[in-house]
Coordinates of N, CA, C and O in Angstrom, one line a residue:
V18 N 22.6 11.9 6.7 CA 23.4 12.8 7.4 C 24.6 13.2 6.5 O 25.3 12.3 6.0
G19 N 24.7 14.5 6.3 CA 25.9 15.0 5.6 C 26.9 15.5 6.6 O 26.5 16.4 7.3
L20 N 28.1 15.0 6.6 CA 29.1 15.5 7.5 C 29.8 16.7 6.9 O 30.2 16.7 5.7
G21 N 30.1 17.7 7.7 CA 30.8 18.9 7.2 C 31.1 19.8 8.4 O 30.7 19.4 9.6
N22 N 31.7 20.9 8.2 CA 31.9 21.9 9.2 C 31.0 23.1 9.0 O 30.9 23.6 7.9
P23 N 30.4 23.6 10.0 CA 29.4 24.7 9.9 C 30.0 26.0 9.5 O 29.3 26.9 9.0
D24 N 31.2 26.3 9.8 CA 31.9 27.6 9.6 C 31.9 27.9 8.1 O 32.4 27.0 7.3
G25 N 31.5 29.1 7.8 CA 31.5 29.5 6.4 C 32.8 29.3 5.6 O 32.8 29.1 4.4
K26 N 33.9 29.4 6.3 CA 35.2 29.4 5.6 C 35.4 27.9 5.1 O 36.3 27.8 4.2
Y27 N 34.7 26.9 5.5 CA 34.8 25.6 5.0 C 33.8 25.2 4.0 O 33.8 24.1 3.4
A28 N 32.9 26.1 3.7 CA 31.7 25.8 2.9 C 32.0 25.1 1.6 O 31.3 24.1 1.2
K29 N 33.0 25.4 0.8 CA 33.3 24.9 -0.5 C 34.5 24.0 -0.6 O 35.0 23.6 -1.6
N30 N 35.0 23.6 0.6 CA 36.2 22.7 0.5 C 35.9 21.2 0.5 O 34.7 20.9 0.8
R31 N 36.8 20.4 0.2 CA 36.6 19.0 0.0 C 36.0 18.3 1.3 O 35.3 17.3 1.2
H32 N 36.4 18.8 2.4 CA 36.0 18.2 3.7 C 34.5 18.4 3.9 O 33.9 17.6 4.7
N33 N 33.8 19.3 3.2 CA 32.4 19.5 3.4 C 31.5 18.8 2.3 O 30.4 19.2 2.1
L34 N 32.0 17.8 1.7 CA 31.2 17.1 0.7 C 29.9 16.5 1.2 O 28.9 16.5 0.5
G35 N 29.9 16.1 2.5 CA 28.6 15.7 3.0 C 27.5 16.8 3.0 O 26.4 16.5 2.6
F36 N 27.9 18.0 3.3 CA 27.0 19.1 3.2 C 26.6 19.4 1.7 O 25.4 19.7 1.4
M37 N 27.6 19.2 0.8 CA 27.3 19.5 -0.6 C 26.3 18.5 -1.2 O 25.4 18.9 -2.0
V38 N 26.4 17.2 -0.7 CA 25.4 16.2 -1.2 C 24.0 16.6 -0.7 O 23.0 16.5 -1.4
I39 N 23.9 17.0 0.6 CA 22.6 17.4 1.1 C 22.0 18.6 0.3 O 20.9 18.6 -0.1
D40 N 22.9 19.6 0.0 CA 22.4 20.7 -0.8 C 22.0 20.3 -2.2 O 21.0 20.9 -2.7
E41 N 22.6 19.3 -2.8 CA 22.2 18.8 -4.1 C 20.9 18.1 -4.0 O 20.0 18.3 -4.9
I42 N 20.7 17.3 -3.0 CA 19.4 16.5 -2.8 C 18.2 17.5 -2.6 O 17.2 17.3 -3.2
I43 N 18.4 18.5 -1.8 CA 17.2 19.4 -1.5 C 16.8 20.2 -2.7 O 15.7 20.7 -2.7
K44 N 17.6 20.2 -3.8 CA 17.2 20.9 -5.0 C 16.0 20.2 -5.7 O 15.3 20.9 -6.4
N45 N 15.8 19.0 -5.3 CA 14.6 18.2 -5.9 C 13.4 18.3 -5.1 O 12.4 17.6 -5.4
Y46 N 13.4 19.0 -4.0 CA 12.3 19.1 -3.0 C 12.0 20.6 -2.7 O 12.8 21.4 -2.9
V47 N 10.8 20.8 -2.3 CA 10.4 22.1 -1.7 C 10.5 22.0 -0.2 O 9.6 21.4 0.4
V48 N 11.6 22.4 0.3 CA 11.9 22.3 1.7 C 12.5 23.6 2.3 O 13.1 24.4 1.6
S49 N 12.3 23.7 3.6 CA 12.9 24.9 4.3 C 13.8 24.3 5.4 O 13.4 23.2 6.0
P50 N 14.9 24.9 5.6 CA 15.7 24.4 6.7 C 15.1 24.7 8.1 O 14.6 25.7 8.3
H51 N 15.2 23.7 9.0 CA 14.7 23.9 10.3 C 16.0 23.9 11.2 O 16.6 22.8 11.4
I52 N 16.3 25.0 11.7 CA 17.5 25.1 12.6 C 17.1 24.7 14.0 O 16.2 25.4 14.5
N53 N 17.6 23.7 14.5 CA 17.3 23.1 15.8 C 18.5 23.2 16.7 O 19.4 22.4 16.6
K54 N 18.5 24.2 17.6 CA 19.6 24.4 18.5 C 19.7 23.2 19.5 O 20.8 22.8 19.9
K55 N 18.6 22.6 19.9 CA 18.6 21.5 20.8 C 19.3 20.3 20.2 O 20.1 19.6 20.8
F56 N 19.1 20.1 18.9 CA 19.8 19.0 18.2 C 21.1 19.4 17.6 O 21.9 18.5 17.1
E57 N 21.5 20.6 17.7 CA 22.7 21.2 17.1 C 22.8 20.8 15.6 O 23.9 20.4 15.1
A58 N 21.7 21.0 14.9 CA 21.7 20.6 13.5 C 20.6 21.4 12.7 O 19.7 22.0 13.3
I59 N 20.8 21.4 11.4 CA 19.8 21.9 10.5 C 19.1 20.6 9.9 O 19.8 19.7 9.5
L60 N 17.8 20.6 10.0 CA 17.0 19.5 9.5 C 16.2 19.9 8.3 O 15.7 21.0 8.2
Y61 N 16.1 19.0 7.4 CA 15.3 19.2 6.2 C 14.3 18.0 6.1 O 14.8 16.8 6.0
F62 N 13.0 18.2 6.2 CA 12.0 17.2 6.2 C 11.5 17.1 4.8 O 10.8 17.9 4.3
L63 N 11.9 16.0 4.1 CA 11.6 15.8 2.7 C 10.2 15.2 2.6 O 9.4 15.6 1.7
D64 N 9.8 14.3 3.4 CA 8.5 13.7 3.6 C 8.5 13.0 4.9 O 9.4 13.1 5.7
K65 N 7.4 12.2 5.1 CA 7.3 11.6 6.5 C 8.4 10.5 6.7 O 8.6 10.2 7.9
N66 N 9.1 10.0 5.7 CA 10.1 9.0 5.9 C 11.5 9.5 5.6 O 12.4 8.7 5.7
K67 N 11.7 10.7 5.1 CA 13.0 11.2 4.8 C 13.3 12.5 5.5 O 12.6 13.4 5.4
L68 N 14.5 12.4 6.2 CA 15.0 13.5 6.9 C 16.4 13.7 6.6 O 17.2 12.7 6.7
L69 N 16.8 14.9 6.2 CA 18.3 15.2 6.0 C 18.8 16.0 7.1 O 18.1 16.9 7.7
I70 N 20.0 15.7 7.5 CA 20.6 16.3 8.7 C 22.0 16.9 8.3 O 22.8 16.2 7.7
K71 N 22.2 18.2 8.7 CA 23.5 18.8 8.6 C 23.9 19.2 10.1 O 23.4 20.2 10.6
P72 N 24.7 18.4 10.7 CA 25.1 18.8 12.1 C 25.8 20.2 12.1 O 26.6 20.5 11.2
Q73 N 25.5 21.0 13.1 CA 26.0 22.3 13.1 C 27.1 22.5 14.2 O 27.2 23.5 14.9
I74 N 27.8 21.4 14.4 CA 29.0 21.4 15.3 C 30.1 20.9 14.5 O 29.9 20.2 13.4
F75 N 31.3 21.1 14.9 CA 32.4 20.7 14.0 C 32.4 19.2 13.8 O 32.0 18.4 14.7
M76 N 32.9 18.7 12.6 CA 32.8 17.4 12.2 C 33.2 16.3 13.2 O 32.6 15.3 13.4
N77 N 34.3 16.6 13.9 CA 34.8 15.6 14.9 C 33.9 15.4 16.1 O 34.1 14.4 16.8
D78 N 32.9 16.2 16.2 CA 31.9 16.0 17.3 C 30.5 15.8 16.8 O 29.5 15.8 17.5
S79 N 30.4 15.6 15.5 CA 29.1 15.5 14.8 C 28.2 14.3 15.3 O 27.0 14.4 15.2
G80 N 28.8 13.3 15.9 CA 28.0 12.2 16.4 C 27.1 12.6 17.5 O 26.0 12.0 17.6
R81 N 27.4 13.6 18.2 CA 26.5 14.1 19.3 C 25.2 14.6 18.7 O 24.1 14.3 19.1
A82 N 25.3 15.4 17.6 CA 24.0 15.9 16.9 C 23.3 14.7 16.3 O 22.0 14.6 16.4
V83 N 24.0 13.8 15.6 CA 23.4 12.6 15.0 C 22.6 11.8 16.0 O 21.4 11.4 15.8
R84 N 23.2 11.5 17.2 CA 22.6 10.7 18.2 C 21.3 11.4 18.7 O 20.2 10.8 18.8
K85 N 21.3 12.7 18.9 CA 20.1 13.4 19.4 C 18.9 13.3 18.4 O 17.8 13.0 18.8
V86 N 19.2 13.5 17.1 CA 18.2 13.4 16.1 C 17.7 11.9 15.9 O 16.5 11.7 15.9
V87 N 18.6 11.0 15.9 CA 18.3 9.6 15.7 C 17.4 9.1 16.9 O 16.4 8.4 16.7
N88 N 17.8 9.5 18.1 CA 17.0 9.1 19.3 C 15.6 9.8 19.3 O 14.6 9.1 19.6
F89 N 15.5 11.0 19.0 CA 14.3 11.8 19.0 C 13.3 11.2 18.0 O 12.1 11.0 18.3
Y90 N 13.8 11.0 16.8 CA 12.9 10.5 15.7 C 12.8 9.0 15.6 O 12.2 8.4 14.7
K91 N 13.5 8.3 16.5 CA 13.5 6.8 16.6 C 13.9 6.2 15.3 O 13.2 5.3 14.8
V92 N 15.0 6.7 14.7 CA 15.5 6.2 13.5 C 16.4 4.9 13.8 O 17.2 5.0 14.6
E93 N 16.1 3.8 13.1 CA 16.9 2.6 13.2 C 18.2 2.9 12.5 O 18.2 3.4 11.3
T94 N 19.3 2.5 13.1 CA 20.6 2.9 12.5 C 20.7 2.2 11.1 O 21.4 2.8 10.2
K95 N 20.1 1.1 10.8 CA 20.2 0.5 9.5 C 19.6 1.3 8.4 O 19.8 1.2 7.2
N96 N 18.8 2.3 8.8 CA 18.1 3.2 7.9 C 18.8 4.6 7.8 O 18.3 5.5 7.2
L97 N 20.0 4.7 8.4 CA 20.8 5.9 8.4 C 21.9 5.8 7.4 O 22.5 4.8 7.2
L98 N 22.0 6.9 6.6 CA 23.1 7.0 5.7 C 23.9 8.2 6.0 O 23.4 9.4 6.2
V99 N 25.2 8.0 6.2 CA 26.2 9.1 6.6 C 27.0 9.3 5.3 O 27.7 8.4 4.8
V100 N 27.1 10.6 4.8 CA 27.8 10.9 3.7 C 29.0 11.8 4.1 O 28.9 12.7 4.8
H101 N 30.2 11.4 3.6 CA 31.4 12.1 4.1 C 32.5 12.0 3.0 O 32.5 11.1 2.2
D102 N 33.5 12.9 3.2 CA 34.7 12.8 2.4 C 35.6 11.7 2.8 O 35.5 11.2 3.9
D103 N 36.5 11.3 1.9 CA 37.5 10.2 2.2 C 38.8 10.4 1.4 O 38.8 10.3 0.2
V104 N 39.9 10.5 2.2 CA 41.2 10.7 1.5 C 41.7 9.4 1.0 O 42.7 9.4 0.2
D105 N 41.2 8.3 1.4 CA 41.7 7.0 0.9 C 41.1 6.6 -0.5 O 41.5 5.5 -1.0
L106 N 40.2 7.4 -1.0 CA 39.6 7.1 -2.3 C 40.1 8.2 -3.3 O 40.3 9.3 -2.9
E107 N 40.3 7.8 -4.5 CA 40.8 8.8 -5.5 C 39.7 9.9 -5.7 O 38.5 9.6 -5.4
F108 N 40.1 11.0 -6.1 CA 39.2 12.2 -6.3 C 38.0 11.8 -7.2 O 38.2 11.3 -8.3
G109 N 36.8 11.9 -6.7 CA 35.6 11.7 -7.4 C 35.1 10.3 -7.3 O 33.9 10.0 -7.7
Q110 N 35.9 9.3 -6.8 CA 35.3 7.9 -6.6 C 34.4 7.9 -5.4 O 34.5 8.8 -4.5
Y111 N 33.6 6.9 -5.3 CA 32.8 6.8 -4.1 C 32.6 5.3 -3.8 O 32.6 4.5 -4.7
K112 N 32.3 5.0 -2.5 CA 31.9 3.7 -2.1 C 30.7 3.8 -1.2 O 30.7 4.7 -0.3
L113 N 29.8 3.0 -1.4 CA 28.6 2.9 -0.5 C 28.8 1.6 0.4 O 29.0 0.5 -0.2
Q114 N 28.8 1.8 1.7 CA 29.1 0.6 2.6 C 28.1 0.6 3.7 O 27.5 1.6 4.1
F115 N 28.0 -0.6 4.3 CA 27.2 -0.8 5.5 C 28.0 -1.5 6.5 O 28.8 -2.4 6.2
A116 N 27.9 -1.1 7.8 CA 28.5 -1.7 9.0 C 30.0 -1.8 8.9 O 30.6 -2.9 9.0
R117 N 30.7 -0.7 8.6 CA 32.1 -0.7 8.6 C 32.6 0.3 9.6 O 31.9 1.1 10.1
G118 N 33.9 0.1 9.9 CA 34.5 1.0 10.9 C 34.8 2.4 10.3 O 34.4 2.7 9.1
S119 N 35.4 3.3 11.0 CA 35.6 4.7 10.6 C 36.7 4.9 9.6 O 36.8 5.9 8.9
A120 N 37.6 3.9 9.5 CA 38.8 4.0 8.6 C 39.6 5.3 8.9 O 40.2 5.9 8.0
G121 N 39.6 5.7 10.1 CA 40.3 6.9 10.6 C 39.6 8.2 10.4 O 40.2 9.3 10.7
H122 N 38.4 8.2 9.8 CA 37.7 9.5 9.7 C 37.1 9.9 11.0 O 36.2 9.2 11.6
K123 N 37.5 11.0 11.5 CA 37.1 11.5 12.9 C 35.6 11.8 13.0 O 35.0 11.5 14.0
G124 N 35.0 12.3 11.9 CA 33.6 12.5 12.0 C 32.8 11.2 12.0 O 31.8 11.1 12.8
V125 N 33.2 10.2 11.3 CA 32.5 8.9 11.3 C 32.8 8.3 12.6 O 31.9 7.7 13.2
E126 N 34.0 8.4 13.1 CA 34.3 7.8 14.4 C 33.4 8.4 15.5 O 32.9 7.7 16.4
S127 N 33.1 9.7 15.4 CA 32.2 10.4 16.4 C 30.8 9.8 16.3 O 30.2 9.6 17.3
V128 N 30.4 9.5 15.1 CA 29.0 9.0 14.9 C 29.0 7.6 15.5 O 28.0 7.2 16.2
I129 N 30.0 6.8 15.2 CA 30.0 5.4 15.7 C 30.0 5.4 17.3 O 29.3 4.7 17.9
E130 N 30.8 6.2 17.9 CA 30.9 6.3 19.3 C 29.5 6.8 19.9 O 29.1 6.2 20.9
A131 N 28.9 7.8 19.3 CA 27.7 8.4 19.8 C 26.5 7.4 19.7 O 25.7 7.3 20.6
L132 N 26.5 6.6 18.6 CA 25.4 5.6 18.4 C 25.7 4.3 19.0 O 24.8 3.5 19.2
G133 N 27.0 4.1 19.3 CA 27.4 2.8 19.9 C 27.3 1.6 18.9 O 27.0 0.5 19.3
S134 N 27.4 2.0 17.6 CA 27.2 1.0 16.6 C 27.8 1.4 15.3 O 27.9 2.6 15.0
V135 N 28.2 0.4 14.5 CA 28.7 0.6 13.1 C 27.6 0.2 12.1 O 27.8 0.3 10.9
E136 N 26.4 -0.2 12.6 CA 25.3 -0.7 11.8 C 24.6 0.4 11.1 O 23.4 0.6 11.3
F137 N 25.3 1.2 10.3 CA 24.6 2.2 9.5 C 25.3 2.3 8.1 O 26.4 1.7 7.9
N138 N 24.7 2.9 7.2 CA 25.2 3.0 5.8 C 26.1 4.2 5.7 O 25.9 5.3 6.4
R139 N 27.1 4.1 4.8 CA 28.0 5.2 4.6 C 28.2 5.4 3.1 O 28.3 4.4 2.3
A140 N 28.3 6.7 2.7 CA 28.7 7.0 1.3 C 30.0 7.8 1.5 O 30.0 8.9 2.0
R141 N 31.1 7.1 1.1 CA 32.4 7.7 1.2 C 32.7 8.3 -0.2 O 32.7 7.6 -1.2
I142 N 33.1 9.6 -0.2 CA 33.4 10.3 -1.5 C 34.9 10.6 -1.5 O 35.3 11.3 -0.6
G143 N 35.6 10.2 -2.5 CA 37.0 10.4 -2.6 C 37.4 11.8 -2.8 O 36.9 12.5 -3.7
I144 N 38.4 12.3 -2.0 CA 38.9 13.6 -2.3 C 40.4 13.5 -2.6 O 41.1 14.5 -2.8
G145 N 40.9 12.3 -2.7 CA 42.3 12.1 -3.0 C 43.2 12.4 -1.8 O 42.7 12.8 -0.7
R146 N 44.5 12.3 -2.0 CA 45.5 12.5 -1.0 C 46.5 13.6 -1.5 O 46.7 13.7 -2.7
P147 N 47.1 14.3 -0.5 CA 48.2 15.2 -0.9 C 49.4 14.3 -1.3 O 49.3 13.1 -1.2
P148 N 50.5 14.9 -1.8 CA 51.6 14.1 -2.2 C 52.1 13.1 -1.1 O 51.9 13.4 0.1
A149 N 52.6 12.0 -1.5 CA 53.0 10.9 -0.6 C 53.9 11.4 0.6 O 53.8 10.8 1.7
A150 N 54.7 12.4 0.4 CA 55.6 12.8 1.5 C 54.8 13.5 2.6 O 55.4 13.8 3.7
A151 N 53.5 13.8 2.4 CA 52.8 14.6 3.5 C 52.5 13.7 4.7 O 52.2 12.5 4.5
G152 N 52.5 14.3 5.8 CA 52.2 13.6 7.1 C 50.7 13.8 7.4 O 50.0 14.5 6.7
P153 N 50.3 13.2 8.5 CA 48.8 13.3 8.9 C 48.3 14.8 9.1 O 47.2 15.1 8.8
I154 N 49.2 15.7 9.6 CA 48.7 17.0 9.8 C 48.4 17.7 8.4 O 47.5 18.4 8.2
L155 N 49.3 17.3 7.4 CA 49.1 17.9 6.1 C 47.9 17.3 5.4 O 47.2 18.0 4.7
V156 N 47.5 16.1 5.7 CA 46.2 15.5 5.2 C 45.0 16.4 5.6 O 44.2 16.7 4.8
V157 N 45.0 16.7 6.9 CA 43.9 17.5 7.4 C 43.9 18.9 6.8 O 42.9 19.4 6.3
T158 N 45.1 19.5 6.6 CA 45.2 20.8 6.0 C 44.8 20.7 4.5 O 44.1 21.6 4.0
F159 N 45.1 19.6 3.9 CA 44.7 19.4 2.5 C 43.2 19.3 2.3 O 42.6 20.0 1.5
A160 N 42.6 18.6 3.2 CA 41.1 18.4 3.1 C 40.3 19.7 3.4 O 39.3 20.0 2.9
T161 N 40.9 20.6 4.3 CA 40.2 21.8 4.7 C 40.7 23.1 4.1 O 40.1 24.1 4.4
S162 N 41.7 23.0 3.3 CA 42.3 24.2 2.8 C 41.4 24.8 1.7 O 40.8 24.1 0.9
S163 N 41.3 26.2 1.7 CA 40.6 26.8 0.7 C 41.2 26.7 -0.7 O 40.6 26.9 -1.7
E164 N 42.5 26.3 -0.8 CA 43.1 26.0 -2.1 C 42.6 24.7 -2.7 O 42.8 24.5 -3.9
N165 N 41.9 23.9 -1.9 CA 41.3 22.6 -2.4 C 39.8 22.7 -2.4 O 39.2 21.7 -2.1
E166 N 39.3 23.8 -2.9 CA 37.8 23.9 -2.9 C 37.3 23.0 -4.0 O 37.9 22.7 -5.0
G167 N 36.1 22.6 -3.8 CA 35.4 21.8 -4.8 C 33.9 22.3 -4.8 O 33.6 23.3 -4.1
P168 N 33.0 21.7 -5.5 CA 33.3 20.6 -6.3 C 33.7 21.0 -7.7 O 33.2 21.9 -8.3
K169 N 34.6 20.3 -8.3 CA 35.0 20.4 -9.7 C 33.9 19.7 -10.5 O 33.1 19.0 -9.9
D170 N 34.0 19.8 -11.8 CA 32.9 19.1 -12.6 C 32.8 17.6 -12.3 O 31.7 17.1 -12.2
F171 N 33.9 16.9 -12.2 CA 33.9 15.5 -12.0 C 33.3 15.2 -10.6 O 32.5 14.3 -10.5
L172 N 33.7 16.0 -9.6 CA 33.1 15.8 -8.3 C 31.6 16.1 -8.3 O 30.9 15.4 -7.6
L173 N 31.2 17.1 -9.0 CA 29.8 17.4 -9.1 C 29.0 16.3 -9.7 O 27.9 16.0 -9.2
L174 N 29.6 15.6 -10.7 CA 28.9 14.4 -11.3 C 28.8 13.3 -10.2 O 27.7 12.7 -10.1
T175 N 29.8 13.1 -9.4 CA 29.7 12.1 -8.3 C 28.6 12.5 -7.3 O 27.8 11.6 -6.9
I176 N 28.5 13.7 -7.0 CA 27.5 14.2 -6.0 C 26.1 13.9 -6.6 O 25.2 13.5 -6.0
K177 N 25.9 14.2 -7.9 CA 24.6 14.0 -8.6 C 24.3 12.5 -8.6 O 23.1 12.2 -8.5
Q178 N 25.3 11.7 -8.9 CA 25.0 10.2 -8.9 C 24.5 9.8 -7.5 O 23.6 9.0 -7.4
L179 N 25.2 10.3 -6.5 CA 24.8 9.9 -5.1 C 23.4 10.4 -4.8 O 22.6 9.8 -4.1
K180 N 23.0 11.6 -5.3 CA 21.7 12.2 -5.1 C 20.7 11.2 -5.7 O 19.6 10.9 -5.1
F181 N 20.9 10.8 -6.9 CA 20.0 9.8 -7.6 C 19.8 8.6 -6.8 O 18.7 8.1 -6.6
K182 N 21.0 8.0 -6.3 CA 20.9 6.8 -5.5 C 20.1 7.0 -4.2 O 19.3 6.2 -3.8
F183 N 20.2 8.2 -3.6 CA 19.5 8.5 -2.4 C 18.0 8.5 -2.7 O 17.2 7.9 -2.0
I184 N 17.6 9.3 -3.7 CA 16.2 9.4 -4.1 C 15.6 8.1 -4.5 O 14.5 7.7 -4.1
F185 N 16.3 7.3 -5.3 CA 15.8 6.0 -5.8 C 15.8 4.9 -4.7 O 14.8 4.2 -4.5
F186 N 16.9 4.8 -3.9 CA 17.0 3.7 -3.0 C 16.4 4.0 -1.6 O 16.1 3.1 -0.8
S187 N 16.2 5.2 -1.3 CA 15.7 5.5 0.1 C 14.3 5.1 0.4 O 13.9 5.2 1.5
N188 N 13.6 4.6 -0.6 CA 12.3 4.1 -0.4 C 12.3 2.7 0.1 O 11.3 2.1 0.5
N189 N 13.5 2.0 0.0 CA 13.6 0.7 0.5 C 13.8 0.7 2.0 O 14.2 1.6 2.6
K190 N 13.4 -0.5 2.7 CA 13.6 -0.5 4.1 C 15.0 -0.5 4.5 O 15.4 0.2 5.5
S191 N 15.9 -1.1 3.8 CA 17.3 -1.1 4.1 C 18.0 -0.5 2.8 O 17.7 -0.9 1.7
F192 N 18.9 0.4 3.0 CA 19.5 1.1 1.9 C 20.3 0.2 1.0 O 20.3 0.3 -0.2
F193 N 21.0 -0.8 1.6 CA 21.7 -1.8 0.8 C 21.2 -3.2 1.2 O 21.8 -3.9 2.1
P194 N 20.2 -3.7 0.6 CA 19.5 -4.9 1.0 C 20.3 -6.2 0.9 O 20.2 -7.1 1.7
K195 N 21.2 -6.3 -0.2 CA 21.9 -7.6 -0.4 C 23.4 -7.6 -0.3 O 24.1 -8.6 -0.2
S196 N 24.0 -6.4 -0.3 CA 25.5 -6.3 -0.3 C 25.9 -5.2 0.7 O 25.1 -4.3 0.9
N197 N 27.0 -5.3 1.2 CA 27.5 -4.3 2.1 C 28.4 -3.3 1.5 O 28.9 -2.4 2.1
Q198 N 28.6 -3.4 0.2 CA 29.5 -2.5 -0.4 C 29.2 -2.3 -1.9 O 29.1 -3.3 -2.6
I199 N 29.2 -1.1 -2.4 CA 29.1 -0.7 -3.8 C 30.2 0.3 -4.0 O 30.4 1.2 -3.3
K200 N 31.0 0.1 -5.1 CA 32.1 0.9 -5.4 C 31.8 1.5 -6.8 O 31.6 0.8 -7.8
D201 N 31.9 2.8 -6.9 CA 31.6 3.5 -8.2 C 30.4 3.0 -8.9 O 30.4 2.8 -10.1
G202 N 29.3 2.7 -8.1 CA 28.1 2.3 -8.7 C 28.0 0.8 -9.0 O 27.0 0.3 -9.4
Q203 N 29.1 0.0 -8.8 CA 29.1 -1.4 -9.1 C 29.2 -2.2 -7.7 O 30.0 -1.9 -6.9
R204 N 28.3 -3.1 -7.6 CA 28.2 -4.0 -6.4 C 29.5 -4.8 -6.3 O 29.9 -5.5 -7.3
E205 N 30.1 -4.8 -5.2 CA 31.3 -5.7 -5.0 C 30.9 -6.9 -4.2 O 30.1 -6.9 -3.4
N206 N 31.5 -8.1 -4.6 CA 31.2 -9.3 -3.9 C 32.1 -9.5 -2.7 O 33.2 -9.1 -2.6

């Protein structure tokens, strides 16, 4: 699942990194988007075991679309990967985690509430923070502002690294079989 906002005005900003990762992954496949109004999502069927999802409702409500797809296709949450932006990580850094809370990300919080579980994988991509004097309203403005469009070259490299990890690791039963966290490609103990 790539988290983002469906409105075109958000297409290239940092808050839509989840959608950007999906777009990068589908470049390696011959797929067509399946717009499903019932699921409130665009679905990409890569093969019988891989399905990419772009919820077509605003990020803070995206759990609703994720729950519909997960329930219909009987996806075990341990096999779910949610990709999203993260202001708590430096620009271009990423962390792969399993079974963690939302850390204040409203889109992830929506997914947790809708699924009733934190037992899923997450790829957190750093977008950095605005200057320290900024308050919470400014953080949202920073993430969604057209002045902060991406991806820059460094961020594009991060997206491509995550695409490789998805393609390589998604054949496993569990995305992270032995550790619950990988940071910048290195397993943390």
